[in-house]
Structure formats: structure tokens, C-alpha cells
Amino acid sequence: MGAQGMGAMMNASAVGRPFVAAVCVASVLALAGACGTDSGDHAAGSTASASSAPPRSAGSSASAVGRGLDQKSLDRLALTADDIPGYTVNTVTGKGRPVHHDVLTDYRAVTPAPCQAVYAAAQLGGLRDFTAHVSQDVVSDSDDLGQHASVGLTSYTLADARTVMTNLRAALPKCTTAEIRPSAAHPGSGLGYSDAEARSVSGYGDETLAFDATQVAVSGGPSIPVTVLVVRQESTVATFMSLNPFQPPTVPQDVIEAQMKKLA
């Protein structure tokens, strides 16, 4: 399976893709065709570049004093194909596409309750309400299955951004053996997680956390290893997620570095 098939899997697993996710994950392991929706923010269609983006000063100032960025300011900090040559960047939410605050209802209904922060992070979010959000799928143009990631940027007040990290840090030790599942009343993406295990990481932003887990389709289907990196830069939380059914998943270093460079 090449980058197109992996990109479809990433699209299906992103935030805000209910019902499609379970079907796509199963299809990937069966080596079926592409599924999900290509939102088209790729090299041929991208119109914004780092050199042409508006100045960041106003957004950065708001983040530094704790108010959180507005949607337009956060949109400018999201990746484009010009930021990371050799990758296709598909925007799922933000940058002109709908941003749904009601995902918080799904996250807060997850069981067991102590693991809600882990579930939210794996879905590129957190349990606190946010001022802006962007999620994107970043997929290598090569056939290397390891080179892909879903990237979420979420801006909060500074206090809430810190709380998101505190909640995740506290949750991880409680969830190593938990079967983390969405509520039947709030099925969300139809995905659950198990075997969450924190891993040591440092060197990014103001705070950094990382964990590995197993993603499962709650309606039945394969289990897929995932890895998640969560970085707080001032009042914005960047979440990187990669999954791979064939080999240990990794988030490409160049994707992390390109995104953190824009947030710095």
C-alpha cells in the first residue's frame, strides 16, 4: 500500500469523521481502495506559504498573554505543502472548514472517566473548550508507510492549555490496562483505545508528553498501534498522531520540526 492508501487511513481516523473510521481501518488491512475525504490542501492546490503568510505578531502576543489565538491566527500557523516539501497536506478542520466544539461532549462521555484525556489526545484534542482548532493529515509523497501523521493545533487560554497537559499527564498512569471506549450515547468517531503507555520525550515547546496505544474500531475490526506526541507552546497545544498496522508507528521528525518552527 502506498501513500494514497495510508493517506486514506489517516483521513478516516481524524477528528470529526464518525462511522467512516471503522470501515476505513478494516479496509486498509484488507488492502482495499482509498476511503475518507481528500480535503485538497496539497501541493497543487495550496495557495498559502510561509513566506506569504501575514505577520504572526498579533497572534503570538495574544497567546503569550494567555488569551488564546483566534481561528484566523491559528490557521496561519497550520502547515502547508510549502512548509514541508515531499508531503501532501490535507486539512480536515479549520482553515475555512467547519470546527466543531461539540466533540467535547464525545470526549467527556468516554469511559472510564479517568482516561478521557487520553482519548481526547488520541483524537487530536483535549477536554477544555478552545478558541480555535485546525487538524490536518500529512502524508509523504513516497511509498514509505512510516511517513505520515495527523496533526492537530488547538488554542486555549493559557490556563486551560496548561490544564490539558496536566490532565493528560495524570491520566496516562491510570490507563495502561484500561479499555477506553466512547459512550454509546455519544459514539464520536467509533474508535476506542487500549494499552496506553507513556513514553519519555523532551525538547519541544514548553511542555511535552507522548504515549503509545492500540486503536480499535468499537463496531469490530482490527487493532492498530498508534503513537501520539503532545506539545504545548504557550497557549497552543500541538498533537501529532501516527498509526501503522504493519510496523511500529512513528511521527516523522520533519513533520514535527516544520510544525514547531511555525509555532515558535
GROMACS .gro file of C-alpha atoms in nm:
model
  264
    1MET     CA    1   0.000   0.000   0.000
    2GLY     CA    2   0.141   0.340  -0.098
    3ALA     CA    3   0.099   0.692   0.033
    4GLN     CA    4  -0.250   0.724  -0.114
    5GLY     CA    5  -0.381   0.427   0.082
    6MET     CA    6  -0.211   0.538   0.401
    7GLY     CA    7  -0.343   0.890   0.349
    8ALA     CA    8  -0.694   0.750   0.326
    9MET     CA    9  -0.645   0.567   0.654
   10MET     CA   10  -0.521   0.885   0.817
   11ASN     CA   11  -0.817   1.082   0.686
   12ALA     CA   12  -1.057   0.822   0.820
   13SER     CA   13  -0.903   0.830   1.166
   14ALA     CA   14  -0.905   1.207   1.203
   15VAL     CA   15  -1.131   1.405   1.434
   16GLY     CA   16  -1.483   1.458   1.305
   17ARG     CA   17  -1.506   1.151   1.081
   18PRO     CA   18  -1.780   0.942   1.253
   19PHE     CA   19  -1.871   0.597   1.119
   20VAL     CA   20  -1.623   0.614   0.828
   21ALA     CA   21  -1.328   0.542   1.056
   22ALA     CA   22  -1.411   0.184   1.145
   23VAL     CA   23  -1.486   0.093   0.786
   24CYS     CA   24  -1.166   0.251   0.655
   25VAL     CA   25  -0.942   0.087   0.913
   26ALA     CA   26  -1.081  -0.252   0.820
   27SER     CA   27  -1.041  -0.175   0.453
   28VAL     CA   28  -0.676  -0.080   0.495
   29LEU     CA   29  -0.589  -0.414   0.646
   30ALA     CA   30  -0.777  -0.584   0.364
   31LEU     CA   31  -0.572  -0.373   0.121
   32ALA     CA   32  -0.889  -0.219  -0.017
   33GLY     CA   33  -0.901   0.110  -0.205
   34ALA     CA   34  -0.896   0.462  -0.065
   35CYS     CA   35  -1.169   0.586   0.167
   36GLY     CA   36  -1.241   0.907   0.353
   37THR     CA   37  -1.241   1.253   0.204
   38ASP     CA   38  -0.950   1.439   0.050
   39SER     CA   39  -0.986   1.800   0.155
   40GLY     CA   40  -0.733   1.907  -0.104
   41ASP     CA   41  -0.481   2.128   0.078
   42HIS     CA   42  -0.194   1.966  -0.114
   43ALA     CA   43   0.097   2.083  -0.321
   44ALA     CA   44  -0.105   2.154  -0.631
   45GLY     CA   45  -0.385   2.333  -0.450
   46SER     CA   46  -0.207   2.513  -0.170
   47THR     CA   47  -0.210   2.891  -0.205
   48ALA     CA   48  -0.054   2.996   0.126
   49SER     CA   49   0.316   2.968   0.204
   50ALA     CA   50   0.533   3.056   0.498
   51SER     CA   51   0.681   3.347   0.305
   52SER     CA   52   0.342   3.490   0.208
   53ALA     CA   53   0.161   3.438   0.538
   54PRO     CA   54   0.056   3.751   0.730
   55PRO     CA   55   0.279   3.853   1.021
   56ARG     CA   56   0.239   3.645   1.334
   57SER     CA   57   0.294   3.919   1.589
   58ALA     CA   58  -0.069   3.980   1.684
   59GLY     CA   59  -0.149   3.612   1.728
   60SER     CA   60   0.170   3.537   1.916
   61SER     CA   61   0.108   3.827   2.151
   62ALA     CA   62  -0.241   3.703   2.229
   63SER     CA   63  -0.104   3.355   2.301
   64ALA     CA   64   0.172   3.490   2.523
   65VAL     CA   65  -0.065   3.685   2.747
   66GLY     CA   66  -0.295   3.385   2.782
   67ARG     CA   67  -0.600   3.478   2.574
   68GLY     CA   68  -0.556   3.209   2.313
   69LEU     CA   69  -0.545   3.257   1.936
   70ASP     CA   70  -0.850   3.324   1.721
   71GLN     CA   71  -0.923   3.094   1.428
   72LYS     CA   72  -0.759   3.311   1.162
   73SER     CA   73  -0.440   3.343   1.366
   74LEU     CA   74  -0.421   2.969   1.425
   75ASP     CA   75  -0.497   2.895   1.060
   76ARG     CA   76  -0.183   3.085   0.964
   77LEU     CA   77   0.026   2.859   1.187
   78ALA     CA   78  -0.100   2.535   1.032
   79LEU     CA   79   0.121   2.351   0.787
   80THR     CA   80   0.107   2.397   0.410
   81ALA     CA   81   0.280   2.190   0.144
   82ASP     CA   82   0.535   2.472   0.107
   83ASP     CA   83   0.640   2.421   0.470
   84ILE     CA   84   0.722   2.054   0.421
   85PRO     CA   85   0.832   1.957   0.068
   86GLY     CA   86   0.763   1.598  -0.030
   87TYR     CA   87   0.441   1.574   0.169
   88THR     CA   88   0.074   1.622   0.087
   89VAL     CA   89  -0.114   1.830   0.345
   90ASN     CA   90  -0.491   1.772   0.368
   91THR     CA   91  -0.686   1.999   0.603
   92VAL     CA   92  -0.973   1.830   0.789
   93THR     CA   93  -1.096   2.108   1.021
   94GLY     CA   94  -1.011   2.479   1.032
   95LYS     CA   95  -0.864   2.690   0.752
   96GLY     CA   96  -1.214   2.755   0.617
   97ARG     CA   97  -1.354   2.413   0.710
   98PRO     CA   98  -1.601   2.361   0.996
   99VAL     CA   99  -1.467   2.340   1.353
  100HIS     CA  100  -1.696   2.151   1.589
  101HIS     CA  101  -1.693   2.232   1.960
  102ASP     CA  102  -1.942   1.951   2.022
  103VAL     CA  103  -1.657   1.697   2.006
  104LEU     CA  104  -1.602   1.792   2.370
  105THR     CA  105  -1.931   1.618   2.453
  106ASP     CA  106  -1.798   1.298   2.299
  107TYR     CA  107  -1.466   1.323   2.483
  108ARG     CA  108  -1.632   1.388   2.818
  109ALA     CA  109  -1.861   1.086   2.778
  110VAL     CA  110  -1.575   0.838   2.727
  111THR     CA  111  -1.535   0.553   2.975
  112PRO     CA  112  -1.360   0.502   3.205
  113ALA     CA  113  -1.375   0.866   3.308
  114PRO     CA  114  -1.011   0.889   3.426
  115CYS     CA  115  -0.900   0.809   3.068
  116GLN     CA  116  -1.099   1.078   2.888
  117ALA     CA  117  -0.789   1.295   2.845
  118VAL     CA  118  -0.605   1.006   2.675
  119TYR     CA  119  -0.891   0.950   2.434
  120ALA     CA  120  -0.914   1.322   2.355
  121ALA     CA  121  -0.540   1.345   2.285
  122ALA     CA  122  -0.555   1.045   2.050
  123GLN     CA  123  -0.831   1.230   1.867
  124LEU     CA  124  -0.609   1.543   1.842
  125GLY     CA  125  -0.799   1.733   2.112
  126GLY     CA  126  -0.843   1.796   2.483
  127LEU     CA  127  -1.117   1.822   2.744
  128ARG     CA  128  -1.117   2.203   2.774
  129ASP     CA  129  -1.309   2.435   2.544
  130PHE     CA  130  -1.088   2.601   2.285
  131THR     CA  131  -1.064   2.930   2.099
  132ALA     CA  132  -0.951   2.776   1.768
  133HIS     CA  133  -0.865   2.438   1.616
  134VAL     CA  134  -0.704   2.303   1.299
  135SER     CA  135  -0.650   1.935   1.215
  136GLN     CA  136  -0.458   1.808   0.914
  137ASP     CA  137  -0.335   1.485   0.759
  138VAL     CA  138   0.026   1.500   0.641
  139VAL     CA  139   0.131   1.215   0.414
  140SER     CA  140   0.461   1.153   0.236
  141ASP     CA  141   0.453   1.153  -0.142
  142SER     CA  142   0.676   0.845  -0.132
  143ASP     CA  143   0.563   0.486  -0.068
  144ASP     CA  144   0.720   0.472   0.278
  145LEU     CA  145   0.443   0.365   0.514
  146GLY     CA  146   0.616   0.528   0.810
  147GLN     CA  147   0.598   0.881   0.672
  148HIS     CA  148   0.259   1.013   0.774
  149ALA     CA  149   0.089   1.190   1.063
  150SER     CA  150  -0.231   1.359   1.170
  151VAL     CA  151  -0.153   1.698   1.320
  152GLY     CA  152  -0.390   1.895   1.543
  153LEU     CA  153  -0.342   2.252   1.664
  154THR     CA  154  -0.572   2.366   1.941
  155SER     CA  155  -0.556   2.708   2.104
  156TYR     CA  156  -0.687   2.771   2.455
  157THR     CA  157  -0.646   3.028   2.725
  158LEU     CA  158  -0.302   2.977   2.875
  159ALA     CA  159  -0.454   2.834   3.194
  160ASP     CA  160  -0.662   2.581   3.000
  161ALA     CA  161  -0.368   2.481   2.779
  162ARG     CA  162  -0.171   2.401   3.092
  163THR     CA  163  -0.470   2.210   3.232
  164VAL     CA  164  -0.492   1.997   2.916
  165MET     CA  165  -0.132   1.888   2.971
  166THR     CA  166  -0.183   1.835   3.344
  167ASN     CA  167  -0.492   1.621   3.285
  168LEU     CA  168  -0.314   1.405   3.027
  169ARG     CA  169  -0.008   1.363   3.247
  170ALA     CA  170  -0.230   1.250   3.536
  171ALA     CA  171  -0.441   1.018   3.320
  172LEU     CA  172  -0.171   0.817   3.148
  173PRO     CA  173  -0.057   0.612   3.453
  174LYS     CA  174  -0.423   0.520   3.523
  175CYS     CA  175  -0.495   0.392   3.173
  176THR     CA  176  -0.227   0.136   3.094
  177THR     CA  177  -0.473  -0.154   3.116
  178ALA     CA  178  -0.799   0.031   3.050
  179GLU     CA  179  -1.031  -0.035   2.758
  180ILE     CA  180  -1.106   0.325   2.662
  181ARG     CA  181  -1.436   0.347   2.477
  182PRO     CA  182  -1.676   0.618   2.358
  183SER     CA  183  -2.019   0.626   2.519
  184ALA     CA  184  -2.297   0.452   2.328
  185ALA     CA  185  -2.493   0.777   2.362
  186HIS     CA  186  -2.202   0.978   2.216
  187PRO     CA  187  -2.026   0.742   1.975
  188GLY     CA  188  -1.795   1.008   1.832
  189SER     CA  189  -1.559   0.860   1.575
  190GLY     CA  190  -1.643   0.499   1.660
  191LEU     CA  191  -1.288   0.438   1.781
  192GLY     CA  192  -1.158   0.316   2.113
  193TYR     CA  193  -0.810   0.273   2.260
  194SER     CA  194  -0.627   0.033   2.489
  195ASP     CA  195  -0.278  -0.033   2.626
  196ALA     CA  196  -0.191   0.335   2.662
  197GLU     CA  197   0.169   0.368   2.778
  198ALA     CA  198   0.357   0.691   2.836
  199ARG     CA  199   0.699   0.723   2.678
  200SER     CA  200   0.980   0.961   2.758
  201VAL     CA  201   1.023   1.261   2.529
  202SER     CA  202   1.161   1.612   2.565
  203GLY     CA  203   1.295   1.902   2.367
  204TYR     CA  204   0.978   2.050   2.222
  205GLY     CA  205   0.785   2.359   2.329
  206ASP     CA  206   0.703   2.450   2.688
  207GLU     CA  207   0.570   2.104   2.782
  208THR     CA  208   0.586   1.770   2.604
  209LEU     CA  209   0.409   1.439   2.659
  210ALA     CA  210   0.398   1.123   2.447
  211PHE     CA  211   0.231   0.785   2.460
  212ASP     CA  212   0.171   0.471   2.257
  213ALA     CA  213  -0.162   0.289   2.243
  214THR     CA  214  -0.370   0.050   2.038
  215GLN     CA  215  -0.662   0.185   1.835
  216VAL     CA  216  -0.968  -0.037   1.796
  217ALA     CA  217  -1.289   0.003   1.598
  218VAL     CA  218  -1.565  -0.044   1.855
  219SER     CA  219  -1.800  -0.196   1.599
  220GLY     CA  220  -1.548  -0.472   1.539
  221GLY     CA  221  -1.235  -0.488   1.331
  222PRO     CA  222  -0.858  -0.478   1.355
  223SER     CA  223  -0.642  -0.330   1.628
  224ILE     CA  224  -0.382  -0.082   1.508
  225PRO     CA  225  -0.081   0.054   1.702
  226VAL     CA  226  -0.074   0.432   1.735
  227THR     CA  227   0.174   0.680   1.876
  228VAL     CA  228   0.088   1.028   2.000
  229LEU     CA  229   0.306   1.332   2.076
  230VAL     CA  230   0.151   1.632   2.254
  231VAL     CA  231   0.339   1.962   2.279
  232ARG     CA  232   0.227   2.285   2.447
  233GLN     CA  233   0.373   2.605   2.300
  234GLU     CA  234   0.237   2.894   2.509
  235SER     CA  235  -0.144   2.860   2.485
  236THR     CA  236  -0.150   2.635   2.177
  237VAL     CA  237  -0.133   2.256   2.204
  238ALA     CA  238   0.006   2.068   1.903
  239THR     CA  239  -0.083   1.700   1.881
  240PHE     CA  240   0.086   1.459   1.640
  241MET     CA  241  -0.058   1.112   1.584
  242SER     CA  242   0.060   0.832   1.359
  243LEU     CA  243  -0.073   0.479   1.319
  244ASN     CA  244   0.056   0.178   1.131
  245PRO     CA  245  -0.083  -0.176   1.111
  246PHE     CA  246   0.238  -0.321   0.968
  247GLN     CA  247   0.526  -0.176   1.172
  248PRO     CA  248   0.576   0.034   1.488
  249PRO     CA  249   0.428   0.377   1.413
  250THR     CA  250   0.644   0.689   1.426
  251VAL     CA  251   0.568   1.055   1.367
  252PRO     CA  252   0.808   1.185   1.100
  253GLN     CA  253   1.066   1.412   1.258
  254ASP     CA  254   1.047   1.659   0.971
  255VAL     CA  255   0.672   1.699   1.025
  256ILE     CA  256   0.727   1.777   1.394
  257GLU     CA  257   1.007   2.020   1.323
  258ALA     CA  258   0.815   2.201   1.048
  259GLN     CA  259   0.510   2.249   1.269
  260MET     CA  260   0.703   2.354   1.578
  261LYS     CA  261   0.904   2.602   1.373
  262LYS     CA  262   0.579   2.776   1.278
  263LEU     CA  263   0.464   2.780   1.641
  264ALA     CA  264   0.791   2.908   1.783
   0.00000   0.00000   0.00000
